[in-house]
Amino acid sequence: MKKLALHWQILIGMVLGVVVGILFTYFDGGKEIIQDWIKPFGKIFINSLKLIAVPLILASLIKGVSDLKDISKLSAMGGRTIGIYIITTVIAVSIGLFLVNVIKPGNSISEKTRQELVQNYGESTTKYKEQAALQKQSGPLQALVDIVPENIFGAATNNKNMLQVIFFAILFGIGLILIPEEKASPVKKFFDGFNEVILKIIDLIMLAAPYGVFALLAALVVESPSVDLFKALIWYAFTVLLGLLIMIAFYNLIVWLFTKKTPSFFLKGISPAQLLAFSTSSSAATLPVTMERVTEHLGVDEEVSSFVLPIGATINMDGTSLYQAVAAVFIAQAFGMDLSLGTQLGIIVTATLASIGSAAVPGAGMVMLVIVLAQAGIPEAGLALIFAIDRPLDMCRTMVNVTGDATVSMIVAKTLGKLGKPKVKDWDDNYPKK
Ligand code: ASP
């Protein structure tokens, strides 16, 4: 019999988790059984995701930056590409923050549930308040100072210092570009291999995902008997999806403004890659198809697409950054926290950097969300709130990530005079291509 696809397995895990959770609330001691014997597996699963956060940033960011190859190429095409990538990501995070502040999905949890949650996670809330008080005492440039670690090993021992690890990884990548090739080559190969290992570990962890979500959901259900939380999750999902839809409309608009290509031309050209992104939840796995569609069907010169798209798959994740912003504020709202404007501006920076550091594989956005939460002082325990619905949202945000890469490749090609006529007009031929 054919093995069920992972996303189906995860969905089944979720449904079973909810069902088992509900069943166990019906008899005495059921809640305790789940808490003692099921919940720890959810904790182990979340821990294993957090465990790989630091090595993941180091490997994927060093590889991403060093793939730029040489500094002069970086200044012409690279500068433009990265500039537009960052602008679109900041726009995505801002749209996410705007929507989550207007819709307030976390506030649809009743006062009682919120109190229960705050009570359960009271300790973290106190810590948050203490941190906020500390932050008030420090100067305006403290955040900048905090980005530069005085000791990389010190920085790498605490998930809260992820920005420092990101800083080091970027610096390391630039150093790799600047040294002679024969010296750089073994180091690059090492990080290439290292990156592969990390991606494989994520694969392995994802194998446990159906059981992890089962445990998390079962524990969530017995611990929050109120259905409010799930209603609130629906609003959270709605907020993310609305933001993603706005991003797709935004891409079509800027493609039209810059290249005069119509939305139907653009969407017909890129849709097979979008579908693949949706089904695999991985921009990396979709990359060969994205390259083929953009070059053959959208008319982008190969010189541009071969440079812009692989970098985009590694660092440009608008869907992921939008989701991270919504998720972070949603969790804060669910915990009854009021995020200051400064903290929300901080989220723009951390979600942008975290999406850059996210690997182009399923679930990577959630791993990096830990950093956004830690930097904003939002309890990491809140991950349990959103995990249930993460996979379907991952599928949708990956679709947006890939569409964003294709959009930027068209704009960069246009500004460099490298956007020509598509080689293949029939949008459906050649697919699936080997
Ligand atoms: N799955 C996403 C991608 O590959 C990353 C993420 O948001 O988890 O683009």
PDB file of N, CA and C and ligand atoms in Angstrom, residues 280-285 313 316-317 319-321 323-324 358-367 390 393-395 397-399 401-402, ligand 1:
ATOM      1  N   THR A 280       4.514  20.464  -1.640  1.00  0.00           N
ATOM      2  CA  THR A 280       5.724  19.991  -0.956  1.00  0.00           C
ATOM      3  C   THR A 280       6.054  20.804   0.287  1.00  0.00           C
ATOM      4  N   SER A 281       5.482  22.003   0.402  1.00  0.00           N
ATOM      5  CA  SER A 281       5.839  22.904   1.515  1.00  0.00           C
ATOM      6  C   SER A 281       7.318  23.209   1.554  1.00  0.00           C
ATOM      7  N   SER A 282       7.969  23.174   0.397  1.00  0.00           N
ATOM      8  CA  SER A 282       9.400  23.456   0.391  1.00  0.00           C
ATOM      9  C   SER A 282       9.795  24.263  -0.840  1.00  0.00           C
ATOM     10  N   SER A 283      10.298  25.483  -0.596  1.00  0.00           N
ATOM     11  CA  SER A 283      10.755  26.300  -1.723  1.00  0.00           C
ATOM     12  C   SER A 283      11.958  25.651  -2.399  1.00  0.00           C
ATOM     13  N   ALA A 284      12.780  24.941  -1.614  1.00  0.00           N
ATOM     14  CA  ALA A 284      13.982  24.304  -2.176  1.00  0.00           C
ATOM     15  C   ALA A 284      13.600  23.196  -3.152  1.00  0.00           C
ATOM     16  N   ALA A 285      12.634  22.375  -2.749  1.00  0.00           N
ATOM     17  CA  ALA A 285      12.203  21.281  -3.619  1.00  0.00           C
ATOM     18  C   ALA A 285      11.562  21.833  -4.892  1.00  0.00           C
ATOM     19  N   ALA A 313      15.211  31.440  -2.873  1.00  0.00           N
ATOM     20  CA  ALA A 313      14.706  30.265  -2.167  1.00  0.00           C
ATOM     21  C   ALA A 313      15.305  30.194  -0.759  1.00  0.00           C
ATOM     22  N   ASN A 316      14.566  34.760   0.653  1.00  0.00           N
ATOM     23  CA  ASN A 316      13.349  35.550   0.490  1.00  0.00           C
ATOM     24  C   ASN A 316      12.102  34.731   0.805  1.00  0.00           C
ATOM     25  N   MET A 317      11.537  34.965   1.973  1.00  0.00           N
ATOM     26  CA  MET A 317      10.352  34.211   2.363  1.00  0.00           C
ATOM     27  C   MET A 317       9.312  35.171   2.912  1.00  0.00           C
ATOM     28  N   GLY A 319       6.023  35.021   2.616  1.00  0.00           N
ATOM     29  CA  GLY A 319       4.906  34.324   3.263  1.00  0.00           C
ATOM     30  C   GLY A 319       5.287  33.932   4.682  1.00  0.00           C
ATOM     31  N   THR A 320       6.513  33.428   4.821  1.00  0.00           N
ATOM     32  CA  THR A 320       6.988  32.997   6.133  1.00  0.00           C
ATOM     33  C   THR A 320       7.089  34.180   7.098  1.00  0.00           C
ATOM     34  N   SER A 321       7.609  35.302   6.604  1.00  0.00           N
ATOM     35  CA  SER A 321       7.786  36.453   7.506  1.00  0.00           C
ATOM     36  C   SER A 321       6.435  37.026   7.924  1.00  0.00           C
ATOM     37  N   TYR A 323       3.669  35.324   8.176  1.00  0.00           N
ATOM     38  CA  TYR A 323       3.135  34.362   9.137  1.00  0.00           C
ATOM     39  C   TYR A 323       3.790  34.524  10.513  1.00  0.00           C
ATOM     40  N   GLN A 324       5.125  34.739  10.519  1.00  0.00           N
ATOM     41  CA  GLN A 324       5.818  34.870  11.803  1.00  0.00           C
ATOM     42  C   GLN A 324       5.325  36.097  12.574  1.00  0.00           C
ATOM     43  N   SER A 358      15.475  31.274   7.643  1.00  0.00           N
ATOM     44  CA  SER A 358      14.696  30.030   7.578  1.00  0.00           C
ATOM     45  C   SER A 358      15.140  29.181   6.391  1.00  0.00           C
ATOM     46  N   ALA A 359      15.305  27.889   6.619  1.00  0.00           N
ATOM     47  CA  ALA A 359      15.631  26.993   5.512  1.00  0.00           C
ATOM     48  C   ALA A 359      14.377  26.807   4.666  1.00  0.00           C
ATOM     49  N   ALA A 360      14.590  26.485   3.367  1.00  0.00           N
ATOM     50  CA  ALA A 360      13.444  26.359   2.474  1.00  0.00           C
ATOM     51  C   ALA A 360      12.836  24.965   2.542  1.00  0.00           C
ATOM     52  N   VAL A 361      12.524  24.537   3.754  1.00  0.00           N
ATOM     53  CA  VAL A 361      11.982  23.190   3.955  1.00  0.00           C
ATOM     54  C   VAL A 361      10.730  23.260   4.824  1.00  0.00           C
ATOM     55  N   PRO A 362       9.922  22.188   4.815  1.00  0.00           N
ATOM     56  CA  PRO A 362       8.690  22.228   5.603  1.00  0.00           C
ATOM     57  C   PRO A 362       8.965  22.523   7.078  1.00  0.00           C
ATOM     58  N   GLY A 363       8.175  23.403   7.621  1.00  0.00           N
ATOM     59  CA  GLY A 363       8.241  23.659   9.061  1.00  0.00           C
ATOM     60  C   GLY A 363       9.358  24.582   9.515  1.00  0.00           C
ATOM     61  N   ALA A 364      10.247  25.000   8.601  1.00  0.00           N
ATOM     62  CA  ALA A 364      11.390  25.819   9.014  1.00  0.00           C
ATOM     63  C   ALA A 364      10.943  27.165   9.585  1.00  0.00           C
ATOM     64  N   GLY A 365       9.857  27.700   9.026  1.00  0.00           N
ATOM     65  CA  GLY A 365       9.352  28.988   9.494  1.00  0.00           C
ATOM     66  C   GLY A 365       8.965  28.934  10.962  1.00  0.00           C
ATOM     67  N   MET A 366       8.469  27.781  11.379  1.00  0.00           N
ATOM     68  CA  MET A 366       8.052  27.624  12.772  1.00  0.00           C
ATOM     69  C   MET A 366       9.268  27.546  13.701  1.00  0.00           C
ATOM     70  N   VAL A 367      10.342  26.906  13.200  1.00  0.00           N
ATOM     71  CA  VAL A 367      11.566  26.834  14.000  1.00  0.00           C
ATOM     72  C   VAL A 367      12.064  28.260  14.272  1.00  0.00           C
ATOM     73  N   ASP A 390      -0.350  24.612  11.756  1.00  0.00           N
ATOM     74  CA  ASP A 390       0.838  25.093  11.056  1.00  0.00           C
ATOM     75  C   ASP A 390       1.045  24.488   9.669  1.00  0.00           C
ATOM     76  N   LEU A 393      -0.967  26.043   6.850  1.00  0.00           N
ATOM     77  CA  LEU A 393      -0.490  27.411   6.648  1.00  0.00           C
ATOM     78  C   LEU A 393       0.894  27.407   6.004  1.00  0.00           C
ATOM     79  N   ASP A 394       1.705  26.382   6.347  1.00  0.00           N
ATOM     80  CA  ASP A 394       3.042  26.243   5.751  1.00  0.00           C
ATOM     81  C   ASP A 394       2.907  26.047   4.231  1.00  0.00           C
ATOM     82  N   MET A 395       1.937  25.227   3.837  1.00  0.00           N
ATOM     83  CA  MET A 395       1.704  24.987   2.407  1.00  0.00           C
ATOM     84  C   MET A 395       1.383  26.303   1.698  1.00  0.00           C
ATOM     85  N   ARG A 397       1.993  29.445   2.793  1.00  0.00           N
ATOM     86  CA  ARG A 397       3.043  30.481   2.835  1.00  0.00           C
ATOM     87  C   ARG A 397       4.192  30.119   1.892  1.00  0.00           C
ATOM     88  N   THR A 398       4.436  28.811   1.700  1.00  0.00           N
ATOM     89  CA  THR A 398       5.486  28.400   0.764  1.00  0.00           C
ATOM     90  C   THR A 398       5.125  28.829  -0.659  1.00  0.00           C
ATOM     91  N   MET A 399       3.832  28.741  -0.968  1.00  0.00           N
ATOM     92  CA  MET A 399       3.341  29.181  -2.276  1.00  0.00           C
ATOM     93  C   MET A 399       3.662  30.669  -2.471  1.00  0.00           C
ATOM     94  N   ASN A 401       6.024  32.323  -0.840  1.00  0.00           N
ATOM     95  CA  ASN A 401       7.491  32.464  -0.893  1.00  0.00           C
ATOM     96  C   ASN A 401       7.998  32.306  -2.326  1.00  0.00           C
ATOM     97  N   VAL A 402       7.502  31.266  -2.999  1.00  0.00           N
ATOM     98  CA  VAL A 402       7.948  30.976  -4.362  1.00  0.00           C
ATOM     99  C   VAL A 402       7.474  32.064  -5.337  1.00  0.00           C
TER     100      VAL A 402
HETATM  101  N1  ASP B   1       8.210  25.793   4.132  1.00  0.00           N
HETATM  102  C1  ASP B   1       8.663  27.125   3.857  1.00  0.00           C
HETATM  103  C2  ASP B   1       9.477  27.154   2.575  1.00  0.00           C
HETATM  104  O1  ASP B   1      10.106  26.181   2.218  1.00  0.00           O
HETATM  105  C3  ASP B   1       9.441  27.708   4.966  1.00  0.00           C
HETATM  106  C4  ASP B   1       8.539  27.841   6.154  1.00  0.00           C
HETATM  107  O2  ASP B   1       7.886  28.880   6.287  1.00  0.00           O
HETATM  108  O3  ASP B   1       8.440  26.914   6.962  1.00  0.00           O
HETATM  109  O4  ASP B   1       9.492  28.154   1.879  1.00  0.00           O
END
